[in-house]
Amino acid sequence: MMSSFAKPMTDGTARATRRPTRRKARGHVSGLGLLMMAPALIMLLAFFFTPVALTGVFAFTDLSTSTGIGRGTFVITPTDLRQLRDRGLTEDEALAISAATYSVDDAGLAAARAAGADAAFVDQIAERLTGESYEDQRDFERVLRDLPAAPRSPRAIKSAAEAFGQSVLNRRHETRDALAAQLDATAPDLSDAVRDMVLDASYTGAVFTTENFTRLATQPETGRLIANTALYVGATLSVFNVGLGLFLAIVLFYMPKPVTGFFSTVWLLPRITPVVLYTIMWKWFTWEDGFLPILAEQVGLPSFNYMKGSVVTAWMTMISVNGFIGASFGLILFSGALRAIPVQQLWASEVDGATRLQQVRRIILPQMRWPILFVTAYQTLSLLSSYEQIWLTTNGGPGKTTTVWALEAFKTALSNYSGNLEYGMGAAMALILVVVGLALSIIYLMIFKFGELVSRPKIEF
């Protein structure tokens, strides 16, 4: 007699009963789970998406130290006129804009008194010349010199004359219309196109523009930065981060555990050492009085500052400094992945007479695709955005021969000798790095066939 709960079901009935249950389990969203994930989502929004969004916005502005982040004013400077000559401003137009007039009025008299001019001299100017205007400073000085109370010193007369000078240059105007009115009075023969070009260039605040990307696409400096970055990332990634890390992991995999633990700890030192201390150690190692130059001198090789003495040694030093840090990272991940390989596979291969090299080629490397993909993708993004070790060692030198994209973006936005920090240009360069990183990640996923890596295994245990 068969019990009711042990009654067999047909195959179709069983599948019909199981499928709705599976769909319901997949579609269930736990409120507690969302609550537990909320802090992580907030942190992700605050410290990743918001900076990326702001970088995208700033990339399309000319925000800099000179513009500030507040509302700007309108000022025409001699520097503006020099730069506008590259955009078609003629010499005569620049002279017309920068021309000064000398008008005797209350403002000029007050400025002359403030400049220390003799009171009797200023009173005589007010009495005899109020309302007069002069277009040339020499003519005005000649008139002042003829006054009975004029000082004998030519410098005093010149100083008094300059107090009455009025020029559109270096005078701050709150609105565009105010500057336009003075510009029309100073240089009335300017065409509307030139006048608008000067007014646009005079604005001291930040504006939305695509000029940053145009400048990056046209300047010769961009090609050198791309070549340096490609060399730095490619050499560091292939030689150290993946190549040396994987080689060390495989070698240590076949060594006894005590030896493996010791060498793994030693190779972690570059990663756990503070960056500043790590770079100082490299300076002690490569500078003129360091270990390497002294050793080279003893064996008859050229002895000099290997970190900055030549382009070739600077590149080798810069790649090695970053490479040993990346190799330790790869060693950790690859060692963990190697321990996950079923040891029975290695035993079976040994029974079949396989050598160590054949085990590596036929068993280990095919199962290391996912760790290699992860290290390659992660370290590529890390190297693209890294500049700390380069900044602290070669600082992009000699000259700019080892300057990479990330270091140039950092200097442009946050640290340069001119003092005018170009936040907009730095953000544009950072945004390009983000786009390049995303594109490379997609390419890596396609090359390593990410879909096959995360698909259900073809062998079920």
Short mmCIF file of C-alpha atoms in Angstrom, two decimals:
data_model
loop_
_atom_site.label_atom_id
_atom_site.label_comp_id
_atom_site.label_asym_id
_atom_site.label_seq_id
_atom_site.Cartn_x
_atom_site.Cartn_y
_atom_site.Cartn_z
CA MET A 1 0.00 0.00 0.00
CA MET A 2 1.35 3.33 -0.97
CA SER A 3 0.91 6.34 1.35
CA SER A 4 -0.62 9.55 0.02
CA PHE A 5 2.53 11.72 0.43
CA ALA A 6 4.66 9.12 -1.31
CA LYS A 7 2.48 9.13 -4.37
CA PRO A 8 4.71 9.66 -7.40
CA MET A 9 4.05 12.61 -9.67
CA THR A 10 4.50 12.72 -13.35
CA ASP A 11 7.47 14.68 -14.74
CA GLY A 12 5.28 17.39 -16.19
CA THR A 13 3.44 17.88 -12.91
CA ALA A 14 6.71 18.11 -10.96
CA ARG A 15 8.18 20.78 -13.27
CA ALA A 16 4.95 22.73 -13.19
CA THR A 17 5.07 22.67 -9.41
CA ARG A 18 8.74 23.72 -9.07
CA ARG A 19 9.03 26.55 -11.65
CA PRO A 20 6.67 29.11 -9.97
CA THR A 21 8.49 28.56 -6.66
CA ARG A 22 11.89 29.37 -8.30
CA ARG A 23 10.53 32.54 -9.97
CA LYS A 24 9.05 33.69 -6.67
CA ALA A 25 12.36 33.16 -4.85
CA ARG A 26 14.28 35.18 -7.43
CA GLY A 27 11.81 38.07 -7.37
CA HIS A 28 11.65 38.36 -3.59
CA VAL A 29 13.28 41.53 -2.22
CA SER A 30 14.08 41.56 1.45
CA GLY A 31 13.41 44.81 3.27
CA LEU A 32 16.00 43.92 5.87
CA GLY A 33 18.52 43.32 3.09
CA LEU A 34 17.86 46.75 1.61
CA LEU A 35 18.19 48.29 5.06
CA MET A 36 21.53 46.58 5.56
CA MET A 37 22.73 47.79 2.14
CA ALA A 38 21.57 51.37 2.66
CA PRO A 39 24.80 52.62 4.31
CA ALA A 40 26.89 51.14 1.51
CA LEU A 41 24.64 52.72 -1.12
CA ILE A 42 24.85 56.10 0.61
CA MET A 43 28.65 55.87 0.80
CA LEU A 44 28.78 54.85 -2.86
CA LEU A 45 26.62 57.81 -3.83
CA ALA A 46 28.56 60.29 -1.70
CA PHE A 47 32.12 59.21 -2.45
CA PHE A 48 31.90 57.83 -5.99
CA PHE A 49 28.95 59.03 -8.05
CA THR A 50 28.98 62.57 -6.67
CA PRO A 51 32.71 63.18 -7.33
CA VAL A 52 32.39 61.65 -10.78
CA ALA A 53 29.36 63.85 -11.54
CA LEU A 54 31.15 66.98 -10.29
CA THR A 55 34.23 66.08 -12.32
CA GLY A 56 32.03 65.79 -15.39
CA VAL A 57 30.51 69.20 -14.73
CA PHE A 58 33.82 70.95 -13.98
CA ALA A 59 35.37 69.40 -17.09
CA PHE A 60 33.15 71.63 -19.22
CA THR A 61 34.13 74.86 -17.45
CA ASP A 62 37.21 77.08 -17.40
CA LEU A 63 37.19 77.09 -13.60
CA SER A 64 40.57 78.11 -12.21
CA THR A 65 42.21 80.07 -9.43
CA SER A 66 41.82 83.28 -11.41
CA THR A 67 38.11 82.77 -12.07
CA GLY A 68 37.18 81.53 -8.60
CA ILE A 69 33.90 79.79 -7.92
CA GLY A 70 31.77 82.89 -7.38
CA ARG A 71 30.26 85.43 -9.73
CA GLY A 72 32.93 87.15 -11.83
CA THR A 73 33.45 90.72 -12.97
CA PHE A 74 34.70 92.27 -16.21
CA VAL A 75 38.35 93.39 -16.43
CA ILE A 76 40.53 93.89 -19.50
CA THR A 77 44.18 93.21 -18.74
CA PRO A 78 47.31 93.52 -20.92
CA THR A 79 47.55 89.72 -20.78
CA ASP A 80 44.06 89.46 -22.29
CA LEU A 81 45.11 91.70 -25.17
CA ARG A 82 48.25 89.65 -25.84
CA GLN A 83 46.22 86.43 -25.90
CA LEU A 84 43.55 87.95 -28.12
CA ARG A 85 46.14 88.75 -30.77
CA ASP A 86 46.31 85.02 -31.44
CA ARG A 87 42.57 85.15 -32.15
CA GLY A 88 42.74 88.03 -34.63
CA LEU A 89 43.03 91.22 -32.58
CA THR A 90 45.22 93.64 -34.56
CA GLU A 91 47.99 95.81 -33.16
CA ASP A 92 46.04 99.02 -33.87
CA GLU A 93 42.95 97.66 -32.11
CA ALA A 94 45.02 96.66 -29.09
CA LEU A 95 46.60 100.12 -28.94
CA ALA A 96 43.19 101.76 -29.21
CA ILE A 97 41.83 99.67 -26.32
CA SER A 98 44.85 100.27 -24.10
CA ALA A 99 45.02 104.03 -24.83
CA ALA A 100 44.67 106.28 -21.78
CA THR A 101 43.02 109.72 -21.53
CA TYR A 102 43.72 112.38 -18.92
CA SER A 103 40.70 114.30 -17.65
CA VAL A 104 40.79 116.88 -14.89
CA ASP A 105 37.79 116.15 -12.70
CA ASP A 106 36.99 115.63 -9.03
CA ALA A 107 38.10 111.96 -9.10
CA GLY A 108 41.46 112.90 -10.61
CA LEU A 109 41.99 115.73 -8.13
CA ALA A 110 41.25 113.39 -5.23
CA ALA A 111 43.65 110.81 -6.66
CA ALA A 112 46.39 113.45 -7.02
CA ARG A 113 45.99 114.51 -3.39
CA ALA A 114 46.05 110.86 -2.32
CA ALA A 115 49.25 110.36 -4.33
CA GLY A 116 50.99 113.09 -2.29
CA ALA A 117 50.93 115.98 -4.79
CA ASP A 118 51.50 119.49 -3.37
CA ALA A 119 48.20 120.98 -2.18
CA ALA A 120 48.82 124.39 -3.82
CA PHE A 121 49.69 122.64 -7.06
CA VAL A 122 46.50 120.57 -6.98
CA ASP A 123 44.41 123.64 -6.15
CA GLN A 124 45.89 125.44 -9.14
CA ILE A 125 45.12 122.47 -11.39
CA ALA A 126 41.52 122.51 -10.19
CA GLU A 127 41.25 126.25 -10.73
CA ARG A 128 42.70 126.42 -14.26
CA LEU A 129 42.22 122.99 -15.85
CA THR A 130 38.96 121.52 -14.54
CA GLY A 131 36.98 120.00 -17.42
CA GLU A 132 39.99 119.72 -19.75
CA SER A 133 40.94 116.37 -21.35
CA TYR A 134 44.18 115.24 -22.97
CA GLU A 135 44.86 112.13 -25.04
CA ASP A 136 48.62 112.06 -24.56
CA GLN A 137 50.38 112.03 -21.20
CA ARG A 138 53.27 114.17 -22.47
CA ASP A 139 50.92 116.96 -23.56
CA PHE A 140 49.24 116.91 -20.16
CA GLU A 141 52.62 116.98 -18.35
CA ARG A 142 53.69 119.94 -20.48
CA VAL A 143 50.56 121.86 -19.44
CA LEU A 144 51.14 120.99 -15.77
CA ARG A 145 54.76 122.10 -15.97
CA ASP A 146 53.66 125.57 -17.16
CA LEU A 147 51.55 126.16 -14.05
CA PRO A 148 53.12 128.64 -11.59
CA ALA A 149 52.82 126.24 -8.63
CA ALA A 150 54.26 123.26 -10.54
CA PRO A 151 57.04 121.40 -8.73
CA ARG A 152 60.51 121.36 -10.26
CA SER A 153 60.86 117.61 -10.10
CA PRO A 154 59.85 115.90 -13.37
CA ARG A 155 58.99 112.80 -11.37
CA ALA A 156 56.51 114.76 -9.21
CA ILE A 157 54.81 116.17 -12.32
CA LYS A 158 54.62 112.75 -13.91
CA SER A 159 53.16 111.27 -10.73
CA ALA A 160 50.52 114.01 -10.60
CA ALA A 161 49.66 113.48 -14.27
CA GLU A 162 49.22 109.73 -13.80
CA ALA A 163 46.62 110.42 -11.10
CA PHE A 164 44.33 111.91 -13.78
CA GLY A 165 44.82 109.04 -16.21
CA GLN A 166 41.79 107.01 -17.23
CA SER A 167 42.14 103.72 -19.09
CA VAL A 168 39.88 100.77 -19.71
CA LEU A 169 42.74 98.46 -18.74
CA ASN A 170 42.82 96.89 -15.27
CA ARG A 171 39.57 98.56 -14.21
CA ARG A 172 36.98 96.25 -12.71
CA HIS A 173 33.36 96.55 -13.87
CA GLU A 174 30.47 94.76 -12.26
CA THR A 175 28.46 94.32 -15.46
CA ARG A 176 29.20 93.69 -19.11
CA ASP A 177 27.22 96.78 -20.13
CA ALA A 178 29.34 99.04 -17.93
CA LEU A 179 32.56 97.82 -19.52
CA ALA A 180 31.00 97.98 -22.98
CA ALA A 181 30.09 101.64 -22.44
CA GLN A 182 33.65 102.54 -21.41
CA LEU A 183 35.08 100.48 -24.25
CA ASP A 184 32.88 102.36 -26.73
CA ALA A 185 34.16 105.65 -25.34
CA THR A 186 37.81 104.57 -25.43
CA ALA A 187 37.86 102.71 -28.77
CA PRO A 188 34.74 103.67 -30.76
CA ASP A 189 36.07 102.27 -34.05
CA LEU A 190 36.05 98.65 -32.92
CA SER A 191 33.79 96.32 -34.90
CA ASP A 192 30.99 94.52 -33.08
CA ALA A 193 32.76 91.15 -33.44
CA VAL A 194 36.01 92.44 -31.94
CA ARG A 195 34.14 94.27 -29.21
CA ASP A 196 32.23 91.11 -28.21
CA MET A 197 35.44 89.06 -28.31
CA VAL A 198 37.14 91.50 -25.93
CA LEU A 199 34.14 91.57 -23.61
CA ASP A 200 33.97 87.76 -23.52
CA ALA A 201 37.68 87.53 -22.70
CA SER A 202 37.39 90.13 -19.95
CA TYR A 203 34.99 88.06 -17.81
CA THR A 204 36.82 86.83 -14.73
CA GLY A 205 34.26 84.22 -13.66
CA ALA A 206 33.96 80.62 -14.80
CA VAL A 207 31.90 79.79 -17.89
CA PHE A 208 30.77 76.56 -19.51
CA THR A 209 32.93 75.72 -22.49
CA THR A 210 34.39 72.85 -24.50
CA GLU A 211 37.71 74.65 -24.80
CA ASN A 212 39.42 72.18 -22.44
CA PHE A 213 38.81 69.24 -24.78
CA THR A 214 39.68 71.31 -27.85
CA ARG A 215 42.96 72.28 -26.25
CA LEU A 216 43.73 68.68 -25.30
CA ALA A 217 42.97 67.50 -28.82
CA THR A 218 45.18 70.09 -30.52
CA GLN A 219 48.18 70.65 -28.28
CA PRO A 220 51.37 68.64 -29.07
CA GLU A 221 51.81 67.88 -25.38
CA THR A 222 48.88 65.44 -25.44
CA GLY A 223 50.64 62.94 -27.71
CA ARG A 224 53.65 62.75 -25.44
CA LEU A 225 51.45 62.25 -22.36
CA ILE A 226 49.55 59.41 -24.05
CA ALA A 227 52.79 57.70 -25.13
CA ASN A 228 54.30 58.03 -21.64
CA THR A 229 51.15 56.68 -19.98
CA ALA A 230 50.91 53.73 -22.37
CA LEU A 231 54.56 52.84 -21.77
CA TYR A 232 54.25 53.20 -18.00
CA VAL A 233 51.03 51.18 -17.68
CA GLY A 234 52.00 48.52 -20.22
CA ALA A 235 55.49 47.86 -18.87
CA THR A 236 54.51 47.93 -15.19
CA LEU A 237 51.46 45.75 -15.75
CA SER A 238 53.05 43.10 -17.97
CA VAL A 239 56.47 42.83 -16.33
CA PHE A 240 55.61 43.26 -12.67
CA ASN A 241 51.94 43.28 -11.71
CA VAL A 242 50.91 40.22 -13.71
CA GLY A 243 54.14 38.66 -14.95
CA LEU A 244 56.28 38.77 -11.81
CA GLY A 245 53.29 38.30 -9.47
CA LEU A 246 52.13 35.16 -11.28
CA PHE A 247 55.66 33.77 -11.56
CA LEU A 248 56.31 34.21 -7.83
CA ALA A 249 52.95 32.70 -6.91
CA ILE A 250 53.60 29.58 -9.00
CA VAL A 251 57.15 29.19 -7.69
CA LEU A 252 56.01 29.55 -4.08
CA PHE A 253 53.12 27.16 -4.76
CA TYR A 254 55.60 24.31 -5.25
CA MET A 255 57.74 25.24 -2.23
CA PRO A 256 57.28 23.98 1.35
CA LYS A 257 54.82 25.99 3.43
CA PRO A 258 57.39 27.56 5.82
CA VAL A 259 59.42 28.86 2.88
CA THR A 260 56.25 30.09 1.16
CA GLY A 261 55.12 31.99 4.24
CA PHE A 262 58.51 33.70 4.67
CA PHE A 263 58.86 34.84 1.06
CA SER A 264 55.22 35.93 0.86
CA THR A 265 55.80 38.15 3.89
CA VAL A 266 58.97 39.62 2.38
CA TRP A 267 57.19 40.43 -0.88
CA LEU A 268 54.43 42.22 1.03
CA LEU A 269 56.86 44.84 2.37
CA PRO A 270 56.62 47.20 -0.65
CA ARG A 271 52.82 47.27 -0.28
CA ILE A 272 52.59 47.70 3.48
CA THR A 273 55.43 50.27 3.72
CA PRO A 274 54.21 53.90 3.79
CA VAL A 275 54.59 55.54 0.38
CA VAL A 276 56.86 58.35 1.58
CA LEU A 277 59.22 55.95 3.39
CA TYR A 278 59.20 53.60 0.41
CA THR A 279 60.23 56.36 -2.02
CA ILE A 280 62.92 57.62 0.36
CA MET A 281 64.38 54.12 0.41
CA TRP A 282 64.50 54.18 -3.39
CA LYS A 283 66.27 57.55 -3.26
CA TRP A 284 68.87 56.11 -0.91
CA PHE A 285 69.21 53.24 -3.34
CA THR A 286 69.56 55.22 -6.61
CA TRP A 287 70.87 58.72 -5.85
CA GLU A 288 74.51 59.81 -6.25
CA ASP A 289 75.65 58.57 -2.82
CA GLY A 290 73.28 55.61 -2.79
CA PHE A 291 73.97 51.90 -2.94
CA LEU A 292 73.54 51.42 -6.67
CA PRO A 293 75.87 54.26 -7.88
CA ILE A 294 78.54 53.20 -5.37
CA LEU A 295 78.29 49.60 -6.53
CA ALA A 296 78.45 50.70 -10.18
CA GLU A 297 81.56 52.74 -9.46
CA GLN A 298 83.26 49.75 -7.85
CA VAL A 299 82.67 47.55 -10.91
CA GLY A 300 83.61 50.26 -13.42
CA LEU A 301 80.13 51.22 -14.63
CA PRO A 302 78.82 54.80 -14.99
CA SER A 303 77.94 56.16 -11.56
CA PHE A 304 75.31 58.93 -11.36
CA ASN A 305 71.85 59.65 -10.04
CA TYR A 306 69.95 56.76 -11.60
CA MET A 307 66.59 58.18 -10.58
CA LYS A 308 66.93 61.47 -12.49
CA GLY A 309 70.30 61.29 -14.25
CA SER A 310 69.07 59.93 -17.58
CA VAL A 311 65.79 59.23 -19.30
CA VAL A 312 66.34 55.47 -19.53
CA THR A 313 67.29 54.98 -15.87
CA ALA A 314 64.49 57.32 -14.75
CA TRP A 315 61.96 55.16 -16.59
CA MET A 316 63.45 51.95 -15.16
CA THR A 317 63.36 53.39 -11.65
CA MET A 318 59.82 54.69 -11.98
CA ILE A 319 58.49 51.39 -13.34
CA SER A 320 60.34 49.37 -10.70
CA VAL A 321 59.10 51.55 -7.83
CA ASN A 322 55.47 51.00 -8.85
CA GLY A 323 56.03 47.48 -10.16
CA PHE A 324 57.19 45.91 -6.91
CA ILE A 325 54.07 47.24 -5.17
CA GLY A 326 51.87 45.77 -7.89
CA ALA A 327 53.76 42.47 -7.90
CA SER A 328 53.05 41.98 -4.21
CA PHE A 329 49.36 42.58 -4.87
CA GLY A 330 49.33 40.03 -7.69
CA LEU A 331 51.26 37.54 -5.56
CA ILE A 332 48.57 37.62 -2.86
CA LEU A 333 45.68 37.07 -5.27
CA PHE A 334 47.39 34.47 -7.43
CA SER A 335 48.55 32.48 -4.38
CA GLY A 336 44.99 32.31 -3.06
CA ALA A 337 43.68 31.25 -6.46
CA LEU A 338 46.31 28.50 -6.77
CA ARG A 339 45.26 27.00 -3.45
CA ALA A 340 41.70 26.68 -4.80
CA ILE A 341 42.80 24.33 -7.60
CA PRO A 342 41.89 20.72 -6.66
CA VAL A 343 45.13 19.02 -5.75
CA GLN A 344 43.75 15.75 -7.11
CA GLN A 345 44.24 17.13 -10.61
CA LEU A 346 47.95 17.64 -9.95
CA TRP A 347 48.26 14.18 -8.41
CA ALA A 348 46.56 12.60 -11.42
CA SER A 349 48.88 14.46 -13.81
CA GLU A 350 51.92 13.28 -11.88
CA VAL A 351 50.67 9.70 -12.19
CA ASP A 352 50.48 10.28 -15.95
CA GLY A 353 54.08 11.53 -15.92
CA ALA A 354 53.45 15.27 -16.37
CA THR A 355 56.32 17.63 -15.56
CA ARG A 356 55.97 20.87 -13.52
CA LEU A 357 56.00 22.93 -16.68
CA GLN A 358 53.25 20.80 -18.22
CA GLN A 359 51.19 21.14 -15.04
CA VAL A 360 51.51 24.91 -15.23
CA ARG A 361 50.57 25.03 -18.92
CA ARG A 362 47.77 22.44 -18.92
CA ILE A 363 46.22 22.70 -15.46
CA ILE A 364 47.19 25.87 -13.59
CA LEU A 365 47.13 28.63 -16.21
CA PRO A 366 43.75 27.64 -17.74
CA GLN A 367 42.19 27.88 -14.28
CA MET A 368 43.85 31.22 -13.52
CA ARG A 369 41.98 33.20 -16.18
CA TRP A 370 39.63 34.89 -13.73
CA PRO A 371 42.38 35.98 -11.26
CA ILE A 372 44.51 37.20 -14.18
CA LEU A 373 41.53 39.13 -15.57
CA PHE A 374 40.84 40.71 -12.20
CA VAL A 375 44.48 41.70 -11.56
CA THR A 376 44.86 43.03 -15.11
CA ALA A 377 41.70 45.12 -15.00
CA TYR A 378 42.18 46.36 -11.44
CA GLN A 379 45.86 47.22 -11.85
CA THR A 380 45.26 48.92 -15.20
CA LEU A 381 42.77 51.28 -13.60
CA SER A 382 45.06 51.74 -10.62
CA LEU A 383 48.11 52.55 -12.77
CA LEU A 384 46.16 54.93 -15.00
CA SER A 385 45.24 57.04 -11.99
CA SER A 386 48.43 56.63 -9.94
CA TYR A 387 50.95 59.43 -9.72
CA GLU A 388 52.09 59.48 -6.06
CA GLN A 389 55.26 57.43 -6.49
CA ILE A 390 56.16 59.28 -9.70
CA TRP A 391 55.61 62.64 -8.07
CA LEU A 392 57.77 61.71 -5.09
CA THR A 393 60.60 60.16 -7.13
CA THR A 394 61.23 61.53 -10.63
CA ASN A 395 58.48 64.19 -10.48
CA GLY A 396 57.97 63.57 -14.17
CA GLY A 397 61.61 64.32 -15.05
CA PRO A 398 64.18 64.71 -16.40
CA GLY A 399 62.25 67.61 -17.93
CA LYS A 400 58.85 66.06 -18.63
CA THR A 401 60.10 62.79 -20.13
CA THR A 402 58.42 60.60 -17.46
CA THR A 403 55.30 62.71 -16.93
CA VAL A 404 52.17 60.59 -17.32
CA TRP A 405 48.57 61.68 -17.81
CA ALA A 406 47.52 61.40 -14.14
CA LEU A 407 50.53 63.37 -12.90
CA GLU A 408 49.92 66.13 -15.46
CA ALA A 409 46.24 66.29 -14.42
CA PHE A 410 47.26 66.57 -10.77
CA LYS A 411 49.75 69.35 -11.47
CA THR A 412 47.32 71.20 -13.72
CA ALA A 413 44.52 71.17 -11.19
CA LEU A 414 46.25 71.23 -7.82
CA SER A 415 49.98 71.96 -7.99
CA ASN A 416 51.85 74.06 -10.54
CA TYR A 417 54.56 76.69 -10.43
CA SER A 418 52.51 79.44 -12.12
CA GLY A 419 50.03 79.50 -9.25
CA ASN A 420 46.99 79.52 -11.55
CA LEU A 421 45.38 76.16 -10.80
CA GLU A 422 43.22 75.12 -13.76
CA TYR A 423 40.48 73.08 -12.11
CA GLY A 424 38.43 72.79 -15.30
CA MET A 425 41.32 71.49 -17.38
CA GLY A 426 42.34 69.07 -14.62
CA ALA A 427 38.76 67.78 -14.41
CA ALA A 428 38.69 67.29 -18.20
CA MET A 429 41.86 65.22 -18.03
CA ALA A 430 40.45 63.18 -15.13
CA LEU A 431 37.19 62.59 -17.02
CA ILE A 432 39.14 61.25 -19.99
CA LEU A 433 40.91 58.85 -17.62
CA VAL A 434 37.55 57.58 -16.36
CA VAL A 435 36.30 57.00 -19.91
CA VAL A 436 39.53 55.23 -20.92
CA GLY A 437 39.33 53.04 -17.80
CA LEU A 438 35.75 51.99 -18.55
CA ALA A 439 36.62 51.25 -22.17
CA LEU A 440 39.62 49.12 -21.18
CA SER A 441 37.51 47.22 -18.62
CA ILE A 442 35.00 46.30 -21.32
CA ILE A 443 37.80 45.23 -23.65
CA TYR A 444 39.32 43.03 -20.94
CA LEU A 445 35.95 41.38 -20.26
CA MET A 446 35.60 40.61 -23.96
CA ILE A 447 39.14 39.26 -24.32
CA PHE A 448 38.88 36.99 -21.26
CA LYS A 449 35.29 35.93 -22.19
CA PHE A 450 33.71 37.08 -18.97
CA GLY A 451 30.39 35.40 -19.86
CA GLU A 452 32.00 31.97 -19.84
CA LEU A 453 33.79 32.65 -16.58
CA VAL A 454 30.57 33.40 -14.69
CA SER A 455 28.39 30.82 -16.43
CA ARG A 456 27.22 27.61 -14.76
CA PRO A 457 29.97 24.95 -14.67
CA LYS A 458 29.64 22.24 -17.23
CA ILE A 459 30.63 19.60 -14.63
CA GLU A 460 28.43 19.26 -11.55
CA PHE A 461 29.84 17.72 -8.38
#
